[in-house]
Short mmCIF file of C-alpha atoms and ligand atoms in Angstrom, two decimals:
data_model
loop_
_atom_site.label_atom_id
_atom_site.label_comp_id
_atom_site.label_asym_id
_atom_site.label_seq_id
_atom_site.Cartn_x
_atom_site.Cartn_y
_atom_site.Cartn_z
CA MET A 1 133.20 108.27 65.04
CA VAL A 2 129.79 109.80 64.66
CA ARG A 3 128.69 108.10 67.86
CA LEU A 4 131.58 109.58 69.80
CA LEU A 5 131.03 113.05 68.46
CA ARG A 6 127.30 113.26 68.90
CA PRO A 7 127.19 113.80 72.67
CA CYS A 8 129.73 116.60 72.38
CA CYS A 9 127.89 118.53 69.73
CA ARG A 10 124.49 117.87 71.31
CA LEU A 11 125.34 118.83 74.83
CA LEU A 12 128.34 121.09 74.80
CA LEU A 13 128.35 122.83 71.46
CA PRO A 14 124.70 123.10 70.48
CA ASN A 15 125.27 126.29 68.51
CA LEU A 16 128.02 125.07 66.24
CA SER A 17 127.33 123.64 62.85
CA CYS A 18 127.59 119.88 62.94
CA ARG A 19 127.46 119.35 59.19
CA SER A 20 130.96 117.86 59.20
CA HIS A 21 130.00 115.33 61.87
CA HIS A 22 126.86 114.10 60.21
CA ASN A 23 127.31 113.99 56.50
CA ASP A 24 125.13 110.92 56.08
CA SER A 25 122.19 111.64 53.83
CA ALA A 26 119.07 112.80 55.60
CA LYS A 27 116.89 111.83 52.69
CA GLY A 28 114.45 109.13 53.61
CA LYS A 29 114.94 109.97 57.29
CA ARG A 30 112.46 112.80 57.38
CA LEU A 31 109.98 112.36 60.17
CA LEU A 32 106.62 112.38 58.41
CA LEU A 33 103.53 113.23 60.42
CA SER A 34 101.41 110.83 58.37
CA ARG A 35 103.52 107.92 59.67
CA LEU A 36 103.23 108.72 63.39
CA TYR A 37 101.03 106.50 65.54
CA GLN A 38 98.54 108.83 67.09
CA PRO A 39 95.05 107.34 67.40
CA ARG A 40 92.56 110.21 67.32
CA ASN A 41 88.88 110.89 67.46
CA ILE A 42 88.36 108.46 70.26
CA TRP A 43 87.48 111.07 72.82
CA GLU A 44 83.73 110.81 72.20
CA GLU A 45 83.78 107.08 72.66
CA GLN A 46 86.05 107.23 75.68
CA SER A 47 84.26 110.06 77.38
CA SER A 48 80.93 108.28 77.20
CA HIS A 49 82.66 105.16 78.51
CA LEU A 50 84.16 107.15 81.38
CA GLU A 51 80.95 108.82 82.38
CA SER A 52 78.64 105.84 82.06
CA LYS A 53 80.82 103.11 83.50
CA SER A 54 83.16 104.54 86.06
CA ASN A 55 82.01 108.06 86.86
CA GLU A 56 85.63 109.08 86.36
CA ARG A 57 85.97 112.85 86.70
CA THR A 58 87.80 114.47 83.83
CA SER A 59 89.90 117.60 83.48
CA LYS A 60 91.22 119.81 80.71
CA SER A 61 94.56 117.97 80.44
CA HIS A 62 92.80 114.59 80.48
CA LYS A 63 90.54 115.58 77.57
CA LEU A 64 93.36 117.20 75.60
CA MET A 65 95.64 114.18 76.04
CA ILE A 66 92.93 111.82 74.75
CA ARG A 67 91.91 114.15 71.91
CA ALA A 68 95.54 114.57 70.78
CA GLY A 69 96.22 110.84 70.81
CA LEU A 70 98.73 111.08 73.66
CA ILE A 71 97.21 108.48 75.97
CA GLN A 72 94.49 105.88 75.77
CA SER A 73 92.44 104.46 78.62
CA SER A 74 93.04 100.79 79.45
CA SER A 75 90.88 100.43 82.59
CA PRO A 76 89.74 102.94 85.23
CA GLY A 77 92.79 104.95 86.31
CA CYS A 78 95.15 103.07 83.96
CA PHE A 79 96.42 104.47 80.67
CA HIS A 80 98.58 103.40 77.77
CA PHE A 81 101.24 106.02 77.02
CA LEU A 82 101.37 106.59 73.25
CA PRO A 83 104.49 107.77 71.36
CA TYR A 84 104.22 111.53 71.98
CA THR A 85 103.78 110.96 75.71
CA VAL A 86 106.66 108.50 75.88
CA ARG A 87 108.97 111.03 74.20
CA SER A 88 107.94 113.71 76.68
CA ILE A 89 108.32 111.40 79.70
CA GLU A 90 111.78 110.35 78.47
CA LYS A 91 112.83 114.00 78.34
CA LEU A 92 111.42 114.61 81.78
CA ILE A 93 113.41 111.61 83.05
CA ARG A 94 116.60 113.05 81.50
CA LEU A 95 115.96 116.34 83.30
CA ILE A 96 115.34 114.57 86.62
CA ASP A 97 118.42 112.33 86.16
CA LYS A 98 120.58 115.38 85.54
CA GLU A 99 119.46 117.03 88.79
CA MET A 100 119.67 113.82 90.82
CA HIS A 101 123.19 113.06 89.55
CA GLY A 102 124.10 116.65 90.40
CA ILE A 103 123.52 115.97 94.11
CA GLY A 104 125.20 112.54 94.04
CA GLY A 105 122.12 110.40 93.44
CA GLN A 106 122.70 106.84 92.19
CA LYS A 107 120.00 105.26 90.07
CA VAL A 108 118.63 101.82 90.93
CA ASP A 109 115.68 99.80 89.68
CA LEU A 110 113.95 97.92 92.50
CA THR A 111 111.34 95.20 92.06
CA SER A 112 107.70 96.17 91.82
CA LEU A 113 106.56 92.89 93.38
CA HIS A 114 107.12 93.27 97.15
CA PRO A 115 106.99 90.35 99.63
CA ALA A 116 104.29 91.02 102.24
CA ASP A 117 106.68 90.23 105.10
CA LEU A 118 108.55 93.52 104.64
CA TRP A 119 105.30 95.46 104.81
CA ARG A 120 104.17 93.45 107.85
CA GLN A 121 107.45 94.32 109.57
CA SER A 122 106.81 98.05 109.15
CA GLY A 123 103.14 97.69 110.10
CA ARG A 124 101.99 99.15 106.79
CA TRP A 125 100.53 95.89 105.41
CA ASP A 126 97.45 96.66 107.54
CA LEU A 127 97.81 100.45 107.65
CA MET A 128 97.66 100.88 103.85
CA GLY A 129 94.29 99.12 103.70
CA LYS A 130 92.67 98.90 100.28
CA GLU A 131 95.18 101.18 98.58
CA LEU A 132 97.63 98.27 98.26
CA PHE A 133 97.25 96.00 95.25
CA ARG A 134 97.73 92.58 96.89
CA LEU A 135 98.32 89.23 95.27
CA VAL A 136 99.20 85.66 96.20
CA ASP A 137 101.75 83.50 94.36
CA ARG A 138 101.50 79.77 93.57
CA HIS A 139 103.22 78.95 96.88
CA ASN A 140 100.51 80.83 98.72
CA GLN A 141 102.86 83.70 99.62
CA ASP A 142 101.45 87.22 99.86
CA TYR A 143 102.83 90.06 97.77
CA CYS A 144 101.87 93.58 96.88
CA LEU A 145 102.63 95.83 93.92
CA GLY A 146 104.83 98.62 95.27
CA PRO A 147 103.17 102.02 95.76
CA THR A 148 106.41 103.28 97.41
CA HIS A 149 109.65 101.59 98.45
CA GLU A 150 110.73 102.56 101.99
CA GLU A 151 110.54 98.95 103.22
CA VAL A 152 112.22 97.43 100.17
CA VAL A 153 115.08 99.91 99.93
CA THR A 154 115.86 99.90 103.68
CA HIS A 155 115.88 96.11 103.67
CA LEU A 156 118.17 96.18 100.62
CA VAL A 157 120.62 98.54 102.29
CA SER A 158 120.70 96.68 105.62
CA SER A 159 121.06 93.25 104.02
CA GLY A 160 124.03 94.54 102.02
CA GLY A 161 125.98 95.22 105.24
CA SER A 162 126.65 98.60 106.85
CA ILE A 163 127.20 101.87 105.02
CA TYR A 164 130.67 103.34 105.52
CA HIS A 165 131.31 107.03 105.97
CA LYS A 166 132.92 107.43 102.55
CA GLN A 167 129.63 106.38 100.97
CA LEU A 168 127.71 109.02 102.88
CA PRO A 169 125.37 110.55 102.18
CA LEU A 170 123.98 107.58 100.23
CA LEU A 171 121.26 108.70 97.81
CA LEU A 172 119.46 105.94 95.92
CA TYR A 173 116.67 106.73 93.50
CA GLN A 174 114.62 105.15 90.76
CA ILE A 175 112.00 106.14 88.19
CA THR A 176 109.59 103.22 87.88
CA ARG A 177 105.93 102.34 87.68
CA LYS A 178 104.07 102.43 90.97
CA PHE A 179 100.64 101.07 91.84
CA ARG A 180 97.95 102.46 94.11
CA ASP A 181 94.35 101.29 94.18
CA GLU A 182 92.86 104.77 94.29
CA PRO A 183 89.24 104.82 95.46
CA ARG A 184 88.39 107.49 92.86
CA PRO A 185 90.89 107.70 90.03
CA CYS A 186 90.30 110.89 88.06
CA PHE A 187 91.74 113.56 85.77
CA GLY A 188 93.68 111.09 83.61
CA LEU A 189 97.34 110.87 84.59
CA ILE A 190 96.83 113.25 87.51
CA ARG A 191 95.23 110.68 89.79
CA SER A 192 95.74 107.25 88.29
CA ARG A 193 96.20 103.77 89.69
CA GLU A 194 99.37 102.90 87.76
CA PHE A 195 101.88 105.74 87.33
CA TYR A 196 105.53 106.70 87.06
CA MET A 197 107.14 107.98 90.20
CA LYS A 198 110.66 109.11 90.92
CA ASP A 199 111.42 108.01 94.46
CA MET A 200 114.67 108.73 96.27
CA TYR A 201 115.84 107.37 99.63
CA THR A 202 118.74 108.92 101.49
CA PHE A 203 120.93 107.61 104.31
CA ASP A 204 123.10 109.71 106.64
CA ALA A 205 124.94 109.08 109.91
CA THR A 206 123.64 112.09 111.83
CA GLU A 207 120.53 114.20 112.03
CA GLU A 208 122.54 117.26 111.04
CA ALA A 209 123.93 115.60 107.91
CA ALA A 210 120.48 114.24 107.02
CA PHE A 211 119.04 117.72 107.28
CA GLN A 212 121.66 119.05 104.88
CA THR A 213 120.82 116.25 102.44
CA TYR A 214 117.14 117.10 102.82
CA ASN A 215 117.79 120.70 101.82
CA GLU A 216 119.91 119.69 98.84
CA VAL A 217 117.19 117.40 97.49
CA CYS A 218 114.57 120.15 97.98
CA GLN A 219 116.80 122.54 96.01
CA ALA A 220 117.16 119.98 93.19
CA TYR A 221 113.37 119.64 93.11
CA SER A 222 112.98 123.41 92.81
CA ASN A 223 115.50 123.37 89.93
CA ILE A 224 113.48 120.70 88.08
CA PHE A 225 110.16 122.55 88.41
CA SER A 226 111.78 125.87 87.49
CA ALA A 227 113.37 124.33 84.37
CA LEU A 228 109.85 123.38 83.31
CA GLY A 229 108.72 126.97 83.77
CA LEU A 230 106.17 126.03 86.43
CA ASN A 231 104.80 128.44 88.98
CA PHE A 232 105.03 126.05 91.96
CA VAL A 233 104.86 126.59 95.71
CA LYS A 234 106.70 124.62 98.39
CA VAL A 235 104.47 124.12 101.41
CA GLN A 236 104.86 122.59 104.86
CA ALA A 237 102.98 119.32 104.93
CA ASP A 238 101.72 116.52 107.08
CA THR A 239 103.87 113.35 107.28
CA GLY A 240 100.80 111.06 106.96
CA ASN A 241 101.29 107.29 106.93
CA ILE A 242 104.90 107.56 105.69
CA GLY A 243 105.88 108.99 109.08
CA GLY A 244 108.85 111.17 109.96
CA LYS A 245 109.76 114.57 111.33
CA ILE A 246 109.63 117.19 108.55
CA SER A 247 107.76 117.17 105.28
CA HIS A 248 107.17 119.52 102.39
CA GLU A 249 104.96 119.33 99.37
CA PHE A 250 105.64 120.95 96.03
CA GLN A 251 102.27 122.11 94.74
CA LEU A 252 101.07 123.48 91.45
CA PRO A 253 98.19 125.93 92.04
CA ALA A 254 95.27 124.77 89.85
CA THR A 255 91.49 124.94 90.06
CA ILE A 256 91.15 121.14 89.85
CA GLY A 257 93.69 120.68 92.67
CA GLU A 258 92.59 118.39 95.47
CA ASP A 259 94.84 119.90 98.14
CA ARG A 260 93.89 123.11 99.91
CA LEU A 261 96.77 125.48 100.47
CA LEU A 262 97.17 128.63 102.50
CA VAL A 263 99.58 131.13 101.03
CA CYS A 264 100.89 134.40 102.53
CA GLN A 265 101.13 137.21 99.98
CA GLY A 266 103.30 139.14 102.42
CA CYS A 267 106.30 136.87 103.04
CA GLY A 268 105.69 133.86 100.76
CA PHE A 269 104.94 131.44 103.63
CA SER A 270 102.67 128.61 102.52
CA ALA A 271 101.22 125.48 104.09
CA ASN A 272 98.77 122.70 103.43
CA VAL A 273 95.52 123.47 105.29
CA GLU A 274 95.78 120.10 107.06
CA THR A 275 98.98 121.09 108.86
CA LEU A 276 97.59 124.29 110.46
CA GLN A 277 95.54 124.60 113.61
CA PRO A 278 91.82 124.70 112.73
CA GLY A 279 90.67 128.24 112.24
CA GLU A 280 94.14 129.67 111.93
CA ARG A 281 94.19 132.12 109.03
CA ASP A 282 97.04 134.47 109.98
CA CYS A 283 100.59 133.94 108.72
CA PRO A 284 102.67 132.45 111.55
CA SER A 285 105.75 134.41 110.47
CA CYS A 286 104.42 137.87 109.47
CA LYS A 287 100.79 137.83 110.72
CA GLU A 288 99.32 138.80 107.31
CA LYS A 289 95.98 137.22 106.40
CA LEU A 290 96.55 133.93 104.53
CA THR A 291 94.73 133.30 101.25
CA GLU A 292 93.42 129.91 100.27
CA THR A 293 94.12 128.25 96.91
CA LYS A 294 93.91 124.73 95.49
CA GLY A 295 96.94 122.76 94.38
CA ILE A 296 98.06 119.59 92.60
CA GLU A 297 100.85 117.85 94.51
CA ILE A 298 103.78 117.22 92.15
CA GLY A 299 106.51 116.44 94.68
CA HIS A 300 106.76 115.41 98.31
CA THR A 301 109.78 115.29 100.62
CA PHE A 302 110.05 113.63 104.04
CA TYR A 303 112.77 113.70 106.61
CA LEU A 304 112.07 110.28 108.10
CA GLY A 305 114.59 110.05 110.93
CA THR A 306 115.21 106.43 111.98
CA LYS A 307 111.69 105.01 111.61
CA TYR A 308 112.52 102.49 108.86
CA SER A 309 116.27 102.10 109.52
CA HIS A 310 115.41 101.05 113.09
CA ILE A 311 112.88 98.42 111.95
CA PHE A 312 115.17 96.95 109.29
CA ASN A 313 118.42 97.57 111.17
CA ALA A 314 120.17 99.77 108.62
CA THR A 315 123.35 101.18 110.18
CA CYS A 316 125.93 103.74 109.09
CA TYR A 317 129.45 104.33 110.34
CA ASP A 318 130.66 107.89 110.79
CA SER A 319 134.25 109.01 110.15
CA GLN A 320 135.29 107.77 113.65
CA ALA A 321 133.92 104.29 112.76
CA LYS A 322 131.14 104.79 115.30
CA PRO A 323 127.91 103.00 114.30
CA PHE A 324 124.60 104.87 114.01
CA VAL A 325 121.14 103.79 112.97
CA ALA A 326 120.87 105.52 109.59
CA GLU A 327 119.00 108.84 109.41
CA MET A 328 116.76 108.59 106.38
CA GLY A 329 114.86 110.81 104.01
CA CYS A 330 112.46 109.89 101.22
CA TYR A 331 111.50 112.05 98.29
CA GLY A 332 108.95 111.60 95.52
CA ILE A 333 108.04 113.22 92.24
CA GLY A 334 104.96 111.91 90.46
CA VAL A 335 106.52 111.87 87.00
CA SER A 336 103.46 111.10 84.88
CA ARG A 337 101.34 113.34 87.13
CA LEU A 338 103.88 116.16 86.72
CA LEU A 339 103.54 115.91 82.95
CA ALA A 340 99.73 116.00 83.06
CA ALA A 341 99.64 118.72 85.74
CA SER A 342 101.96 120.88 83.61
CA LEU A 343 99.58 120.54 80.67
CA GLU A 344 96.68 121.29 83.01
CA VAL A 345 98.11 124.64 84.13
CA LEU A 346 99.80 125.71 80.88
CA SER A 347 97.21 124.70 78.24
CA THR A 348 94.07 126.44 77.05
CA GLU A 349 90.80 124.55 76.51
CA ASP A 350 91.67 124.12 72.83
CA ASP A 351 95.45 124.01 72.63
CA ILE A 352 98.08 122.01 74.46
CA HIS A 353 101.04 123.94 75.83
CA TRP A 354 104.00 121.78 76.88
CA PRO A 355 106.81 122.98 79.07
CA GLY A 356 109.13 123.78 76.12
CA LEU A 357 111.98 121.58 77.34
CA ILE A 358 109.90 118.40 77.38
CA ALA A 359 107.69 118.90 74.32
CA PRO A 360 107.66 115.59 72.39
CA TYR A 361 108.87 117.34 69.22
CA GLN A 362 110.18 120.89 69.11
CA VAL A 363 109.26 121.87 65.55
CA CYS A 364 106.46 121.15 63.10
CA LEU A 365 107.24 122.15 59.52
CA ILE A 366 104.25 122.72 57.27
CA PRO A 367 104.70 122.66 53.47
CA PRO A 368 102.08 124.08 51.09
CA LYS A 369 98.91 122.31 50.00
CA LYS A 370 99.17 120.19 46.88
CA GLY A 371 97.64 121.94 43.87
CA SER A 372 97.65 125.35 45.56
CA LYS A 373 99.24 128.48 44.04
CA GLU A 374 102.30 128.09 46.24
CA SER A 375 102.63 124.32 45.79
CA GLU A 376 106.06 124.61 44.16
CA ALA A 377 107.39 125.68 47.57
CA ALA A 378 107.07 121.99 48.56
CA LEU A 379 110.65 121.42 47.37
CA VAL A 380 111.81 124.42 49.41
CA ALA A 381 110.19 122.84 52.47
CA GLU A 382 112.02 119.55 51.99
CA SER A 383 115.40 121.20 51.46
CA LEU A 384 114.76 123.45 54.46
CA TYR A 385 113.95 120.40 56.61
CA ASP A 386 117.20 118.72 55.55
CA GLU A 387 119.22 121.86 56.11
CA ILE A 388 117.86 122.32 59.64
CA ILE A 389 118.75 118.81 60.76
CA HIS A 390 122.22 119.19 59.25
CA SER A 391 122.92 122.61 60.73
CA VAL A 392 121.13 122.38 64.09
CA CYS A 393 122.10 118.97 65.40
CA GLY A 394 120.17 119.42 68.65
CA LEU A 395 117.00 119.31 66.56
CA ARG A 396 117.73 115.97 64.91
CA GLY A 397 114.71 113.78 65.56
CA GLU A 398 112.82 116.85 66.83
CA ILE A 399 111.22 118.10 63.60
CA VAL A 400 108.00 116.70 62.24
CA LEU A 401 107.19 117.34 58.58
CA ASP A 402 103.41 117.62 58.22
CA ASP A 403 103.24 115.88 54.85
CA ARG A 404 99.43 115.73 54.72
CA ASN A 405 99.50 118.07 51.75
CA ASN A 406 95.85 117.40 50.88
CA LEU A 407 95.00 119.71 53.79
CA THR A 408 95.26 123.49 53.72
CA ILE A 409 98.08 125.22 55.56
CA GLY A 410 95.52 126.88 57.85
CA LYS A 411 94.00 123.59 58.93
CA ARG A 412 97.40 122.08 59.68
CA VAL A 413 98.54 125.18 61.59
CA LYS A 414 95.42 124.94 63.74
CA GLU A 415 96.11 121.30 64.46
CA ALA A 416 99.79 121.96 65.21
CA GLN A 417 98.63 124.51 67.77
CA MET A 418 96.32 121.94 69.34
CA MET A 419 99.25 119.50 69.57
CA GLY A 420 101.36 122.23 71.16
CA TYR A 421 104.58 122.01 69.07
CA PRO A 422 106.62 124.88 70.54
CA PHE A 423 107.63 126.08 67.05
CA VAL A 424 105.65 125.85 63.82
CA VAL A 425 107.43 126.77 60.59
CA VAL A 426 105.15 127.52 57.64
CA VAL A 427 106.52 127.23 54.10
CA GLY A 428 103.88 129.13 52.16
CA ARG A 429 103.61 131.76 49.45
CA LYS A 430 106.40 133.93 50.90
CA ALA A 431 108.84 131.00 50.54
CA LEU A 432 108.72 131.60 46.76
CA GLU A 433 109.90 135.18 47.09
CA ASN A 434 113.51 136.05 46.43
CA PRO A 435 115.01 135.70 49.01
CA PRO A 436 112.50 133.26 50.57
CA VAL A 437 110.73 134.17 53.82
CA PHE A 438 109.33 131.71 56.36
CA GLU A 439 106.62 132.16 58.94
CA VAL A 440 107.71 131.03 62.40
CA ARG A 441 105.08 130.68 65.12
CA SER A 442 106.33 130.43 68.71
CA HIS A 443 103.43 128.68 70.40
CA ASN A 444 104.26 129.29 74.08
CA ALA A 445 105.29 132.92 73.56
CA GLY A 446 102.31 133.54 71.24
CA GLU A 447 104.57 135.25 68.68
CA VAL A 448 104.73 135.14 64.89
CA GLN A 449 107.91 136.13 63.04
CA PHE A 450 108.86 136.20 59.37
CA LEU A 451 112.47 135.08 58.91
CA SER A 452 114.95 134.49 56.11
CA ARG A 453 116.52 131.05 55.75
CA GLU A 454 119.63 132.12 57.70
CA GLY A 455 117.51 133.94 60.27
CA LEU A 456 115.43 130.81 60.78
CA ILE A 457 118.48 128.57 61.25
CA ASP A 458 119.98 131.02 63.76
CA PHE A 459 116.68 131.20 65.60
CA LEU A 460 116.35 127.41 65.80
CA LYS A 461 119.88 127.12 67.21
CA THR A 462 118.60 128.88 70.34
CA VAL A 463 115.95 126.20 71.02
CA GLN A 464 116.73 124.33 74.24
CA VAL A 465 116.66 120.56 73.82
CA ILE A 466 117.26 117.95 76.48
ZN1 LIG B 501 103.74 135.91 105.97
#
């Protein structure tokens, strides 16, 4: 019963009380900060390792993620994702899934181990050079670890027979680990050798239909980045070794960005420097002077045409049962890079700021210090915690109780700010007043409010959770 009701109250009725649905005791289920696995204070050790052994360049988000115990280095350009990061990535995946399902995307999970023959057929076994992680099995067969899946997915589709018009457009996507032997991994998850990527491959019968699909995917990408509150630009881009006819990059302007962009302040036109004629600095559409900025690439879209479908013989039938070589598109979002790049542009040097929707936990509740004047408010804090998870069911599993009551409130507030919890609720001296008052700090908005118990519950019901 509870299982059936949960999705409804979580997704459709987030503002209604769900006390009647979840009357199981919350006691013993409080999420205590002292129990969370969050290895800290390893930045010194890791930074000296990074600088002395691999010359890995670091960035603000890289340092913050290590300092906060979000990731840990495994080898150059490879990182373990620790619990806070996994929670955030899972939310990001839910957001991406929602948008991909919205345009008819179907999720698959393709192998990471690719037979070399497919890559030889497309010519990219040689073209990719040292970026491919290559390996040989016990039968002396060559393989690589997939950095992208055009060959594999087109072979899959063609070996499964033709695609009929009722299946069109066919949009297959996955969110899996990809591998690229970067010459200079740097900035933590921003340029790493093993990473999560969302890659989508689309199949249409005609160029016109494929172009419509292309625009729909681009719109879904814009929706994802907007939902994260990111100030992104969509720029015309080069098709590089993927090939194809049209390509756009979604870029996040940032000082550490490795792409150079030209942006028109007049009409909003923007392009990657590589795609413009050398020396051209005037906007091609309105003739304003273009200004240069640096960007981190967070998404890339390609209208491929028939390059891969021709090689692997992937055909579609239109509504008149006429066969066509499939018109393809491919679309990527660097999922782990997107997370790190968001922290890079939103955070300060000292404090993490998550896009609110994908913060690992939404609320940190801080009870008073043991032995302090207000220490009797500790009971108020516990009952408040229980009341929130009973009354605001969207926040179940989203509230951390900072039970390290040997530390002062001030010290824990400072640390909560470093961790970037979007909302910090302080149960201090004012919680003993009649009626009790709670301090609520909205980290991303930079606001502090003092609210009654009811006011606090109402406020928390407005928090967006995915
Ligand atoms: Zn312009």
